[in-house]
Coordinates of C-alpha atoms in Angstrom, one line a residue:
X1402 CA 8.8 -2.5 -30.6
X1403 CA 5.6 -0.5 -31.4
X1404 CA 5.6 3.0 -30.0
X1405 CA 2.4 5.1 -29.5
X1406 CA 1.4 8.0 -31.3
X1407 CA 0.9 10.3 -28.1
X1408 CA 5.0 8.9 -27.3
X1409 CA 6.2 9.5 -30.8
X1410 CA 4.3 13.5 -30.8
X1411 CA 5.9 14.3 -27.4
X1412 CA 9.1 13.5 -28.3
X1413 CA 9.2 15.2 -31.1
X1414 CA 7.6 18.3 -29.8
X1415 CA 10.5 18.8 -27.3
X1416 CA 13.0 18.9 -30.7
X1417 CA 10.6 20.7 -33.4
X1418 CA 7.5 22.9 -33.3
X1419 CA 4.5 20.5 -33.8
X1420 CA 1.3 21.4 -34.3
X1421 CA -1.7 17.9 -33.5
X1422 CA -4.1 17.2 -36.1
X1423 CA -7.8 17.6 -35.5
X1424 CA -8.6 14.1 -35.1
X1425 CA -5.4 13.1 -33.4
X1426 CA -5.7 9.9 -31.4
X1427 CA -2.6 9.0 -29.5
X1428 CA -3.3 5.2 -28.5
X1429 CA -2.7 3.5 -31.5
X1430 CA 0.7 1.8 -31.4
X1431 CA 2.9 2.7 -34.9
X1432 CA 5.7 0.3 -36.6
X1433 CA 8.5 2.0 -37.6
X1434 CA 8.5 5.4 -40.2
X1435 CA 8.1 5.3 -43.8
X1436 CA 8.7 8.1 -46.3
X1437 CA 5.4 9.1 -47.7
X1438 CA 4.9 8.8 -51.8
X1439 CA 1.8 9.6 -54.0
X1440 CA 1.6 5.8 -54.8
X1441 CA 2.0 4.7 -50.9
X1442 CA -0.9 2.2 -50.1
X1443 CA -0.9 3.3 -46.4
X1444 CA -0.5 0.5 -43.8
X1445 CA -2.7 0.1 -40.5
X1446 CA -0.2 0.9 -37.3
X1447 CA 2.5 2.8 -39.4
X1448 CA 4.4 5.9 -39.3
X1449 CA 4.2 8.0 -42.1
X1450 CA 6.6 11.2 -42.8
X1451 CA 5.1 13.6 -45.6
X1452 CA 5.4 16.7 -47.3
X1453 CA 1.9 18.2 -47.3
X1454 CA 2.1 18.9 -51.1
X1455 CA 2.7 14.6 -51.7
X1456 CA -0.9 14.6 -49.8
X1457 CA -2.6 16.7 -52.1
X1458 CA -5.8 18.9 -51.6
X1459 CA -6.7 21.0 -49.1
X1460 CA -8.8 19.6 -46.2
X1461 CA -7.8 16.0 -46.9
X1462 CA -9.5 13.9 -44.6
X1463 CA -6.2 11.5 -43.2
X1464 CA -7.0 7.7 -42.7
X1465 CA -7.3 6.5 -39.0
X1466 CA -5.5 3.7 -39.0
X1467 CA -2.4 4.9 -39.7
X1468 CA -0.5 8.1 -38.1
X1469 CA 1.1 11.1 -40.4
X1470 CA 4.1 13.3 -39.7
X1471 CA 3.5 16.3 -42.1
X1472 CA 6.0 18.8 -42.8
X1473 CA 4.0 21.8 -44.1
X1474 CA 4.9 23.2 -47.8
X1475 CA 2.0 25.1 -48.7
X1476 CA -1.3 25.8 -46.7
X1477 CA -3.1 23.1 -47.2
X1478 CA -5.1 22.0 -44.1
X1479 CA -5.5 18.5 -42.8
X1480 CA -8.1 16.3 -40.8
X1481 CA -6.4 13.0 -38.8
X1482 CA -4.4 11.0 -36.8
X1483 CA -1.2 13.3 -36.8
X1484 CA 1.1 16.5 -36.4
X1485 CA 1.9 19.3 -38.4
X1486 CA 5.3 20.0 -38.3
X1487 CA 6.8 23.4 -39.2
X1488 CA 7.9 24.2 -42.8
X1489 CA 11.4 25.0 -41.8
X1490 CA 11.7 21.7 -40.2
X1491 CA 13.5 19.7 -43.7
X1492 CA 11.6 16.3 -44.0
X1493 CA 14.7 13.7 -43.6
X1494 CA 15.4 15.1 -40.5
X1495 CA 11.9 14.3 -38.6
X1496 CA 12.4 10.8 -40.5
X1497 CA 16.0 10.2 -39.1
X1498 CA 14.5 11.5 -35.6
X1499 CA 11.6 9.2 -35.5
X1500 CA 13.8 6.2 -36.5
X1501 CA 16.5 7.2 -34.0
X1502 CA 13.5 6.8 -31.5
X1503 CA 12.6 3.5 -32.6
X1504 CA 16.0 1.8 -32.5
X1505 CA 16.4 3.0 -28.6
X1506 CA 13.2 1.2 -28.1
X1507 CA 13.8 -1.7 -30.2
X1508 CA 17.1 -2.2 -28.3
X1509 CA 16.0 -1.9 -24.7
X1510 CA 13.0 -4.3 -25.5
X1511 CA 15.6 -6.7 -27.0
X1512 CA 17.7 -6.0 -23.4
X1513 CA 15.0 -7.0 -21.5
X1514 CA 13.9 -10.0 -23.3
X1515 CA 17.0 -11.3 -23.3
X1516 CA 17.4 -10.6 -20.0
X1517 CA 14.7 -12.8 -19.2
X1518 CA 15.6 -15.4 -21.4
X1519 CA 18.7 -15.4 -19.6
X1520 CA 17.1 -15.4 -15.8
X1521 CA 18.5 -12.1 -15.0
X1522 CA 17.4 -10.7 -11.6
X1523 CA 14.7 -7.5 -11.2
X1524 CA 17.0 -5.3 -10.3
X1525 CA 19.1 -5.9 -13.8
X1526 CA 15.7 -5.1 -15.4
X1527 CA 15.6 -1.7 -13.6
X1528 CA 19.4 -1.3 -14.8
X1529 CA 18.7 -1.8 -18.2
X1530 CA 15.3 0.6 -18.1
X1531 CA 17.1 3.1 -16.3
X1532 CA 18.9 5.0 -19.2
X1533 CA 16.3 4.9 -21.5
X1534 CA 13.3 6.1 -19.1
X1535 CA 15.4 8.6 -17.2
X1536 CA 13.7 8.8 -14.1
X1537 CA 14.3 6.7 -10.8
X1538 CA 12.4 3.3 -11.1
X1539 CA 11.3 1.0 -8.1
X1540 CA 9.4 -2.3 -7.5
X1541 CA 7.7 -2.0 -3.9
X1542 CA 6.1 -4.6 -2.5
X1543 CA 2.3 -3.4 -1.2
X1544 CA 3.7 -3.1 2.1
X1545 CA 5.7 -0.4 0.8
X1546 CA 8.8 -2.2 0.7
X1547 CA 11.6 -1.8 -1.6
X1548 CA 12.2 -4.7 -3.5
X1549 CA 14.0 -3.1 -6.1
X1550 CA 15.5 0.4 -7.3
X1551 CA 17.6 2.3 -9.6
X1552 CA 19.0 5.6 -9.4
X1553 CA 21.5 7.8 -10.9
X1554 CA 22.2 9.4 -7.7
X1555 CA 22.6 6.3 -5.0
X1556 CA 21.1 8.7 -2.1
X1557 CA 17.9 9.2 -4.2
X1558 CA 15.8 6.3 -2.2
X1559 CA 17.3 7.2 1.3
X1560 CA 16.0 10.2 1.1
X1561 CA 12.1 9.7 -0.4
X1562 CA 9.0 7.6 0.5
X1563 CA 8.5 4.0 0.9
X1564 CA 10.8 1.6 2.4
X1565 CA 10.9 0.5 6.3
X1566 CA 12.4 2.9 7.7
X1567 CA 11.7 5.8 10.2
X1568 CA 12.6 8.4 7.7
X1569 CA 9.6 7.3 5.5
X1570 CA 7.5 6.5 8.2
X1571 CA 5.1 9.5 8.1
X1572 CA 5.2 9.1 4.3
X1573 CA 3.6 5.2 4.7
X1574 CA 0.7 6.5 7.1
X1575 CA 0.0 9.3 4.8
X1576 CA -0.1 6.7 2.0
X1577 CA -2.3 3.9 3.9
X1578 CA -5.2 7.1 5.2
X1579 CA -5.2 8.3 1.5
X1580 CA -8.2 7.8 -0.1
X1581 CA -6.7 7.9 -3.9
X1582 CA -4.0 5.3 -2.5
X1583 CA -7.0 2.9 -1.7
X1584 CA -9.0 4.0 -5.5
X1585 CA -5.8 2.7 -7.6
X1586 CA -4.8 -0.5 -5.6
X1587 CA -6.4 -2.5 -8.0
X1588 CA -6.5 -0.7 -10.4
X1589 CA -5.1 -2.1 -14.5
X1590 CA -2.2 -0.3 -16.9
X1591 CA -0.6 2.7 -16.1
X1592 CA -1.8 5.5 -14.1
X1593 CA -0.2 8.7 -12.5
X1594 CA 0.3 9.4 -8.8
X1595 CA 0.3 12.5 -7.6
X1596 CA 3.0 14.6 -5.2
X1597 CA 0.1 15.5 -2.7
X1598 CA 0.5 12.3 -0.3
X1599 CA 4.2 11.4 -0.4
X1600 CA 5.6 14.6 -2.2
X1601 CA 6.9 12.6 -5.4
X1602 CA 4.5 12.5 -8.0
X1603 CA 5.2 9.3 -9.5
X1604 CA 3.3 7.3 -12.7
X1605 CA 2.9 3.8 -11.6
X1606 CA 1.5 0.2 -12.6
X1607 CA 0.5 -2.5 -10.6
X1608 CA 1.5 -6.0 -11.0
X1609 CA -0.5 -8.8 -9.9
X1610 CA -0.5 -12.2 -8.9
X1611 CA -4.1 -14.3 -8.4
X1612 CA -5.6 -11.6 -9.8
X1613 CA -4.5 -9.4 -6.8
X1614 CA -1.9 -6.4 -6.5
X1615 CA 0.9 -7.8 -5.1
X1616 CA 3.7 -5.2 -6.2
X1617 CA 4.1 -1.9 -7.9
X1618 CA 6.2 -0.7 -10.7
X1619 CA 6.5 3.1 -10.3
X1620 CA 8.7 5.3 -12.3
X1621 CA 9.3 9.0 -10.1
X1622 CA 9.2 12.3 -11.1
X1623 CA 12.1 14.0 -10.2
X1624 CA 13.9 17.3 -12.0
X1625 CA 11.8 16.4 -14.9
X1626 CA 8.7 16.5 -15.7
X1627 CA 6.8 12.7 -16.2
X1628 CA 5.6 12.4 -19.3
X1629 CA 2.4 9.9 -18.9
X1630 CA 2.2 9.1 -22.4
X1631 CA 5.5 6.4 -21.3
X1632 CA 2.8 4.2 -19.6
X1633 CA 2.8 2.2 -22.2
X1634 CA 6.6 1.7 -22.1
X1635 CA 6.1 1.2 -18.1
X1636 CA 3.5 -1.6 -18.8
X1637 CA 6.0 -3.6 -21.1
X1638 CA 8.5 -2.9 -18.3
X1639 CA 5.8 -4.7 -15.2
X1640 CA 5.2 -7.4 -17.6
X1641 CA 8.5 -8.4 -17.7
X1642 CA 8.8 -7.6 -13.8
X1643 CA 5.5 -10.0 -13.1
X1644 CA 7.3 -12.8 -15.5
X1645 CA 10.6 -12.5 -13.4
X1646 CA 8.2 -13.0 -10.1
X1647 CA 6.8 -16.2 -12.1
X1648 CA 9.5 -17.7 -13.6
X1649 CA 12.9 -17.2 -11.6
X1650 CA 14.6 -19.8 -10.0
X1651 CA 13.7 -19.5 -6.8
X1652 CA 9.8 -18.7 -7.8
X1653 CA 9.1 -22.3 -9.7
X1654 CA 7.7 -23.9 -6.7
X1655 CA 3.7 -23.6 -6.9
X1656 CA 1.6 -20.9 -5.1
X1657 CA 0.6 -23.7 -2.6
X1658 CA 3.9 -25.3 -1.9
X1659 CA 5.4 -21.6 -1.3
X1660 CA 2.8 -20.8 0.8
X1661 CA 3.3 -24.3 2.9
X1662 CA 7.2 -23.4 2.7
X1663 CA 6.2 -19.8 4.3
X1664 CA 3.9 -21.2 7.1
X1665 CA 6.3 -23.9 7.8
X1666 CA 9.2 -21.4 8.6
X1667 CA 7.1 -19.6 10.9
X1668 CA 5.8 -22.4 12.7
X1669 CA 9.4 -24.0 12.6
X1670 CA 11.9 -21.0 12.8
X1671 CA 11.4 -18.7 16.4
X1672 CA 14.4 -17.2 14.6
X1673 CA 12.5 -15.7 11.8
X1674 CA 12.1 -12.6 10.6
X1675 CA 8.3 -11.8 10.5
X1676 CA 8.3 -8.7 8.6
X1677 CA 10.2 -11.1 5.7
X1678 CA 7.5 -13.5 6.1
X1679 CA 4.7 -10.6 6.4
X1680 CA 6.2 -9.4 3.1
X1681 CA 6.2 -13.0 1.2
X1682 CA 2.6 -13.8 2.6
X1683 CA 1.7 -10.3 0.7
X1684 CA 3.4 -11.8 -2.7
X1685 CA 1.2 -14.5 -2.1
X1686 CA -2.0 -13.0 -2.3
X1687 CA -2.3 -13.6 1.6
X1688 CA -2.5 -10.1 2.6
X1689 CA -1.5 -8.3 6.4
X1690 CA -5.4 -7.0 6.1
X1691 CA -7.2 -10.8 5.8
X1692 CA -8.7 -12.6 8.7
X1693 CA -7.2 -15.9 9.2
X1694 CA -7.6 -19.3 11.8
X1695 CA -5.5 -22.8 12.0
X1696 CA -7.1 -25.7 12.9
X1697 CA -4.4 -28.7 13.8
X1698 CA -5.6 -32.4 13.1
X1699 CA -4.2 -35.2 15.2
X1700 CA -4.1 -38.2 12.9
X1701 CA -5.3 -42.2 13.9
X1702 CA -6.5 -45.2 12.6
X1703 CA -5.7 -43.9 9.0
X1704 CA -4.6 -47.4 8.0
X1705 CA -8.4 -48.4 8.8
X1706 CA -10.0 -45.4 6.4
X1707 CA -7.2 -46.2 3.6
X1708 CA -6.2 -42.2 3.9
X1709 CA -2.5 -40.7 3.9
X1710 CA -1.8 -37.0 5.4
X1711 CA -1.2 -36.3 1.9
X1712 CA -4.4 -37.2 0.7
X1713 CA -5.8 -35.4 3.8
X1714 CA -4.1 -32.5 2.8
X1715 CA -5.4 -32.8 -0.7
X1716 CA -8.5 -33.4 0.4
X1717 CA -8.9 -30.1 2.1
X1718 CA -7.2 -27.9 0.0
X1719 CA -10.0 -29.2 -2.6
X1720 CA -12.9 -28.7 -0.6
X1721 CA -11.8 -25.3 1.1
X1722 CA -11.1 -21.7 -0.8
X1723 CA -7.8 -19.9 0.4
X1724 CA -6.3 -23.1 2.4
X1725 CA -2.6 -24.2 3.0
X1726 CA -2.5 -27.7 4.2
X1727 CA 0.7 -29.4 5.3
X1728 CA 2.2 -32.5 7.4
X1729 CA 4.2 -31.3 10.4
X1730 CA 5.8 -33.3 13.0
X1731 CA 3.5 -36.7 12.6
X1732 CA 0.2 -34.3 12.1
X1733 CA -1.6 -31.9 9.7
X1734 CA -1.5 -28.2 10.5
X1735 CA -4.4 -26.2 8.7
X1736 CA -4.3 -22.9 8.0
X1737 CA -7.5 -20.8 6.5
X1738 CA -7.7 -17.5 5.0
X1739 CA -10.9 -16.7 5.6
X1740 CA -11.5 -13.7 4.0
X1741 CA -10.0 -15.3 0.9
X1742 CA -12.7 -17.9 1.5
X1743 CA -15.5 -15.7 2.8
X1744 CA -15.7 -18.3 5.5
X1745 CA -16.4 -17.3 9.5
X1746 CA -14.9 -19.7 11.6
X1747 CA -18.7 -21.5 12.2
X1748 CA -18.8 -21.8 8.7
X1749 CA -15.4 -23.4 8.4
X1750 CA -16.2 -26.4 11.1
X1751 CA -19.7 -26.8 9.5
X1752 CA -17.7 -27.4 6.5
X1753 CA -15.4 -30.0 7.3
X1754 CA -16.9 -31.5 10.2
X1755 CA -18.1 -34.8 8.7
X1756 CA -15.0 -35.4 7.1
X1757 CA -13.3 -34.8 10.6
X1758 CA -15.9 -37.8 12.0
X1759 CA -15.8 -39.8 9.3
X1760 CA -12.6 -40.2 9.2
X1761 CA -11.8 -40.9 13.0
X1762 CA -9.9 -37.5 13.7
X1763 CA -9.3 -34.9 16.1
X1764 CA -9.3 -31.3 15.1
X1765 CA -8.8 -28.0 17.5
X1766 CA -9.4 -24.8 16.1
X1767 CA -7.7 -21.7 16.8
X1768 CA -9.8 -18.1 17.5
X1769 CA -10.2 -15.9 13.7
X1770 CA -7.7 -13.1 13.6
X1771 CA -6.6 -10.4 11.0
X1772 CA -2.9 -10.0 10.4
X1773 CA 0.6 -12.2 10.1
X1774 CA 2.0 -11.6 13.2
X1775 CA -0.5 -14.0 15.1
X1776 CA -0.3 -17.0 12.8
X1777 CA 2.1 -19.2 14.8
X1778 CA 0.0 -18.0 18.4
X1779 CA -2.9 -19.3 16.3
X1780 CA -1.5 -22.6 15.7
X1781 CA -0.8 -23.0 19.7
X1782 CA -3.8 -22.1 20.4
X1783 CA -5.3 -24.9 18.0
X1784 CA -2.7 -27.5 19.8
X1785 CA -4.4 -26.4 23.1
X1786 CA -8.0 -26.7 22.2
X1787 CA -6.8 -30.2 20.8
X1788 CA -5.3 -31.5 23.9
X1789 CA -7.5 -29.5 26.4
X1790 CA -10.8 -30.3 24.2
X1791 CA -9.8 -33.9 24.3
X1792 CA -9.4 -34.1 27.9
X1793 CA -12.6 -32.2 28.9
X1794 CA -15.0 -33.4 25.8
X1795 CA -13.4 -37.2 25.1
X1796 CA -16.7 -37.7 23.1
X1797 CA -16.5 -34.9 21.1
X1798 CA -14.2 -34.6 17.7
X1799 CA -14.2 -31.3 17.0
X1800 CA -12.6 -28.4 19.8
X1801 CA -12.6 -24.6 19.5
X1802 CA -10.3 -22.8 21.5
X1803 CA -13.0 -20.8 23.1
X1804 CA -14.7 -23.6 24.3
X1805 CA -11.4 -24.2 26.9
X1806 CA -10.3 -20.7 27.1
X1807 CA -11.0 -20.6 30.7
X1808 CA -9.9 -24.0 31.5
X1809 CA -6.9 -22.8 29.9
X1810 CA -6.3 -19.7 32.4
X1811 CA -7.3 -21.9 35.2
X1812 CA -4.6 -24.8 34.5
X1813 CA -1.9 -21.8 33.9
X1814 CA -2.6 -20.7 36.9
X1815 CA -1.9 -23.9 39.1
X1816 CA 1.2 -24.9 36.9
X1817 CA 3.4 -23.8 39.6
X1818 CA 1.2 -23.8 42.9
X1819 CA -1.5 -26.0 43.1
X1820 CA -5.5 -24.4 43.8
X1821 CA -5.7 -24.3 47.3
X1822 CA -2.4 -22.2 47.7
X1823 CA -3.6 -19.8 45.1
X1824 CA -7.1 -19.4 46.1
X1825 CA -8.6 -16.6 48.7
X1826 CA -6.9 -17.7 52.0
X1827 CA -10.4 -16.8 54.2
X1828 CA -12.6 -18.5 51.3
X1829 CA -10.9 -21.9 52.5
X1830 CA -11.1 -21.0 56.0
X1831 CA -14.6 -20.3 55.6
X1832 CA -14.6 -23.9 53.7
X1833 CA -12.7 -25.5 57.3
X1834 CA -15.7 -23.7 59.2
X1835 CA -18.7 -25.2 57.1
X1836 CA -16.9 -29.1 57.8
X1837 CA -16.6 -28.4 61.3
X1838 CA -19.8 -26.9 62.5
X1839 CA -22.2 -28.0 59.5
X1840 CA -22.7 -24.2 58.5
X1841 CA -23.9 -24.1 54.7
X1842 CA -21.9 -20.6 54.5
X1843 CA -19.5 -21.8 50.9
X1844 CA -22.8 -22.9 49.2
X1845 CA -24.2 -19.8 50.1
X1846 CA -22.0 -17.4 49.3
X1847 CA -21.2 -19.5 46.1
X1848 CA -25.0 -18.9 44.9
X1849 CA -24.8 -15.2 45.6
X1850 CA -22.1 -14.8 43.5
X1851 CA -23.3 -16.9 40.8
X1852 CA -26.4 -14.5 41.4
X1853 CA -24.2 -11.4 40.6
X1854 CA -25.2 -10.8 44.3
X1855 CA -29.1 -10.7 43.8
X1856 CA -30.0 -11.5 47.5
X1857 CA -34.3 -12.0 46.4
X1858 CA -33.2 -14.8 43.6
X1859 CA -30.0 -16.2 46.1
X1860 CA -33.1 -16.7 48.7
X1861 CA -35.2 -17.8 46.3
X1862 CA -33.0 -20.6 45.0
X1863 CA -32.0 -21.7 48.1
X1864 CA -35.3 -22.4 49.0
X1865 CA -34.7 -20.3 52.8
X1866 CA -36.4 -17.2 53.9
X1867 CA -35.0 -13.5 52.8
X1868 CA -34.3 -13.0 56.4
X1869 CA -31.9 -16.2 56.5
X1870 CA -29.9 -15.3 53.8
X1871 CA -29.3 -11.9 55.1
X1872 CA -28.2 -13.7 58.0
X1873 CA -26.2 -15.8 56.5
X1874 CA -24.1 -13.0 54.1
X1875 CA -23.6 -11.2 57.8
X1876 CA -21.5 -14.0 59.4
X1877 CA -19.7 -14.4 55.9
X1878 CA -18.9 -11.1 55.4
X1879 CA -17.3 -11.6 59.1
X1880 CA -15.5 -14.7 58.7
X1881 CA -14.3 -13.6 55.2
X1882 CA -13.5 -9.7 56.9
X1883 CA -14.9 -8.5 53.8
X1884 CA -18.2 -6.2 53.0
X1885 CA -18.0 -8.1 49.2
X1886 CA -17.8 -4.6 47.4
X1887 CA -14.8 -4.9 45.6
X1888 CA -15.1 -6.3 42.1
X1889 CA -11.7 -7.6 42.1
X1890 CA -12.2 -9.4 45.0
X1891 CA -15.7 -10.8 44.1
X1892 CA -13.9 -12.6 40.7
X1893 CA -10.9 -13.8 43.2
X1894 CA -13.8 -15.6 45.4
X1895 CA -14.8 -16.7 41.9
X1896 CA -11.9 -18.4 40.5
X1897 CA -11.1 -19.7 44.1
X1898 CA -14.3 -21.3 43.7
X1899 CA -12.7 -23.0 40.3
X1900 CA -9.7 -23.7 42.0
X1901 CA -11.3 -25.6 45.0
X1902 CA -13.2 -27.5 42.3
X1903 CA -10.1 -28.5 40.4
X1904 CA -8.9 -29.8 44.2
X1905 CA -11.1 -31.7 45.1
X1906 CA -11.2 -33.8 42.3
X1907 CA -7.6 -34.9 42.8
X1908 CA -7.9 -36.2 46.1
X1909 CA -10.5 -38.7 48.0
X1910 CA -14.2 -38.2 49.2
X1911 CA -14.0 -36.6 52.7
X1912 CA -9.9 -36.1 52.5
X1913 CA -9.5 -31.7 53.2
X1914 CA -7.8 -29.8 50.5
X1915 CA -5.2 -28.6 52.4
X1916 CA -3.6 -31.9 52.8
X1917 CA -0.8 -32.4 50.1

């Protein structure tokens, strides 16, 4: 394993007094040490040890591509990628140090490829990074969820940030109104967190799936100091992390057909745990923070359009960005991330709605909201436009939930008691007084509420004088022993306006709605 210069100087600086090089760059990545001879050809990305009298004049000029270990014999000065190291420091033993360094590192990359080779879990990666690393490691998910730790003291995570607990609940907030938390989200290769926010400072990586941050690797500081120049050692470590997410067992399904396996347990399971499923839509790429809808298709005459659900749900998943389509119970189920899409819900039905008539079939859309916790309320309310849109609009194909929302509340309403024992008890007998003396009093007082009680345009469309209508709202407001001032009880005339409608079209011409 290649180590970088910064590592290899920082290490040895806390066993020998080290002076850098002027020109010392600590990114390149150095193979393992050689001893430095006055006929060495020097080789890019290697390790030199040398006595400064083997390098010869003063003020040599070092070459860049390689890194130098000097142990001082003289004064010569030097210009390059490299340390000084003090003259009482004998040259074997910065040599034997240097390769003692390498052969830890060579080992635990070994470890952890064949770890993976072998299909070994996350938390056995942590195990195996934890004694050479030396700090506390953890894999969070990015709703700060601990997917994995490893400790030397087995209290260490109970007692600090993240997880989903109270204790760390202040911690979270803190985390998700920071302003640096929201800077590094997205950010690529190792970078350090400070203590300020959660009080653990913490150097970190993210780790990525469709190009989004799905997890985080961080390594936390505790009696010791972090020493950032191990990012590169951390990076190694997330790789290996990301290619356990890829390639375990239970992660060799397809993004798609986990994401239908997720949706389908939350339709399926009102058992289920929905912070689990919160946490696997995250993995996902199908963040808590996107905006999502479902639209639910109701399949016939496919046999006459030669189409299959499948191909439906091939179809669809082709033609729209961030979709999971999937057959469920003799149907297809639809959902959208829009923001993945950068759709609004118009611009979803615009998009699909000539397939939808083409292909002879009914679709009802749910409303657009953010978050995970709504997404199997969002497929009822797609069944309910269905059925509901069906009913109301039998020529239309195509049925938004808002367009029955209030049909909806109405028929909720009179699931139990029919209209005309829900409605305003003196609104019907005001009803029994208009078919007994011919008094126009319901469609008068209907048009003045319709009028948000504008008695000139009531008047007006009534075609009757001012005069009339004032008359008229007089003997109302007596037969309903009401002044009609209370908003509450202007929207119960309303809906008992709704109500009787709904009632008299169930029974006959002429037959009163209080009849059963």
């Amino acid at each position: 394993m290649k180590l970088s210069a910064a590592f290899v100087a920082d290490r040895l600086q806390r066993i020998f007094n080290i002076e850098k090089l002027e020109g010392f760059c600590g990114d390149l990545l150095t193979d393992r040490p050689a001893i430095c001879t006055k006929e060495t050809v020097f080789e890019e990305g290697r390790i030199y040890v040398a006595d400064s009298a083997v390098l010869g004049d003063p003020f040599t000029k070092l070459p860049d591509h390689a890194f130098f270990l000097i142990c001082q014999n003289g004064t010569a000065s030097f210009h390059g990628n490299g340390c000084l190291i003090s003259k009482e420091v004998p040259m074997i033993d910065v040599f034997s140090k240097v390769q003692e360094l390498f052969w830890i590192f060579d080992e635990w990359h070994a470890n952890l490829l064949q770890a993976r080779l072998d299909g070994r879990s996350i938390q056995s990666l942590l195990d195996l990074s934890l004694p050479v690393l030396g700090q506390p490691l953890m894999v969070v998910g990015m709703d700060f969820t601990i997917i994995s730790s490893a400790s030397n003291d087995p209290d260490f995570f109970h007692e600090t940030v993240f997880g989903s607990s109270e204790d760390t609940h202040e911690s979270v907030i803190a985390l998700r109104n920071s302003e640096l938390y929201h800077q590094v989200r997205e950010l690529d290769g190792a970078f350090y967190f400070p203590s300020d926010v959660t009080g653990v400072a913490s150097l970190c990586v993210n780790i990525k799936r469709h190009g989004q941050t799905s997890y985080r690797l961080l390594m936390l500081e505790t009696g010791q100091k972090i020493d950032t120049t191990e990012g590169f050692l951390l990076e190694f470590l997330a790789d290996m992390i990301k290619h356990a997410f890829t390639h375990n067992v239970v992660q060799k399904s397809s993004p798609a057909q986990s994401l239908h396996t997720v949706l389908l347990r939350t339709l399926d399971d009102r058992t289920a745990d929905y912070v689990a499923i919160s946490q696997k839509l995250d993995a996902l790429g199908w963040y808590s923070r996107h905006e999502y809808c479902c639209f639910f298709l109701q399949l016939s005459d496919l046999d006459q359009k030669n189409l299959t659900s499948n191909s439906i749900c091939a179809y669809l998943e082709n033609i729209l960005p961030g979709c999971s389509a999937f057959s469920h119970n003799g149907n297809i189920v639809v959902f959208v991330n829009l923001t993945l899409a950068e759709f609004t819900l118009e611009t979803l039905m615009e998009r699909i709605v000539h397939f939808v008539e083409e292909s002879s079939l009914n679709a009802g859309f749910s409303r657009s909201m953010s978050g995970h916790m709504n997404l199997r309320r969002q497929y009822i309310q797609a069944k309910i436009a269905l059925q509901m849109g069906t009913r109301k609009y039998p020529d239309k194909r195509m049925h938004p939930f808002n367009d029955i929302s209030f049909d909806y509340i109405l028929e909720q309403a009179t699931k139990r008691l029919p209209g005309y024992m829900i409605s305003h008890e003196s609104l019907l007998r005001l009803k029994e007084h208009d078919a007994s003396t011919g008094s126009e009093y319901i469609p008068t007082l209907r048009r003045y509420l319709d009028n948000h009680c504008n008695v000139v345009q009531t008047a007006r469309d009534l075609f009757i004088h001012r005069s009339t209508l004032l008359y008229r709202l007089e003997k109302i407001r007596e037969l309903l022993h009401s002044d009609l001032s209370d908003p509450d009880e202007i929207l119960y005339l309303m809906l008992s306006f709704r109500f009787i409608d709904m009632e008299e079209a169930k029974h006959l011409p002429g037959q009163s709605i209080l009849q059963p």
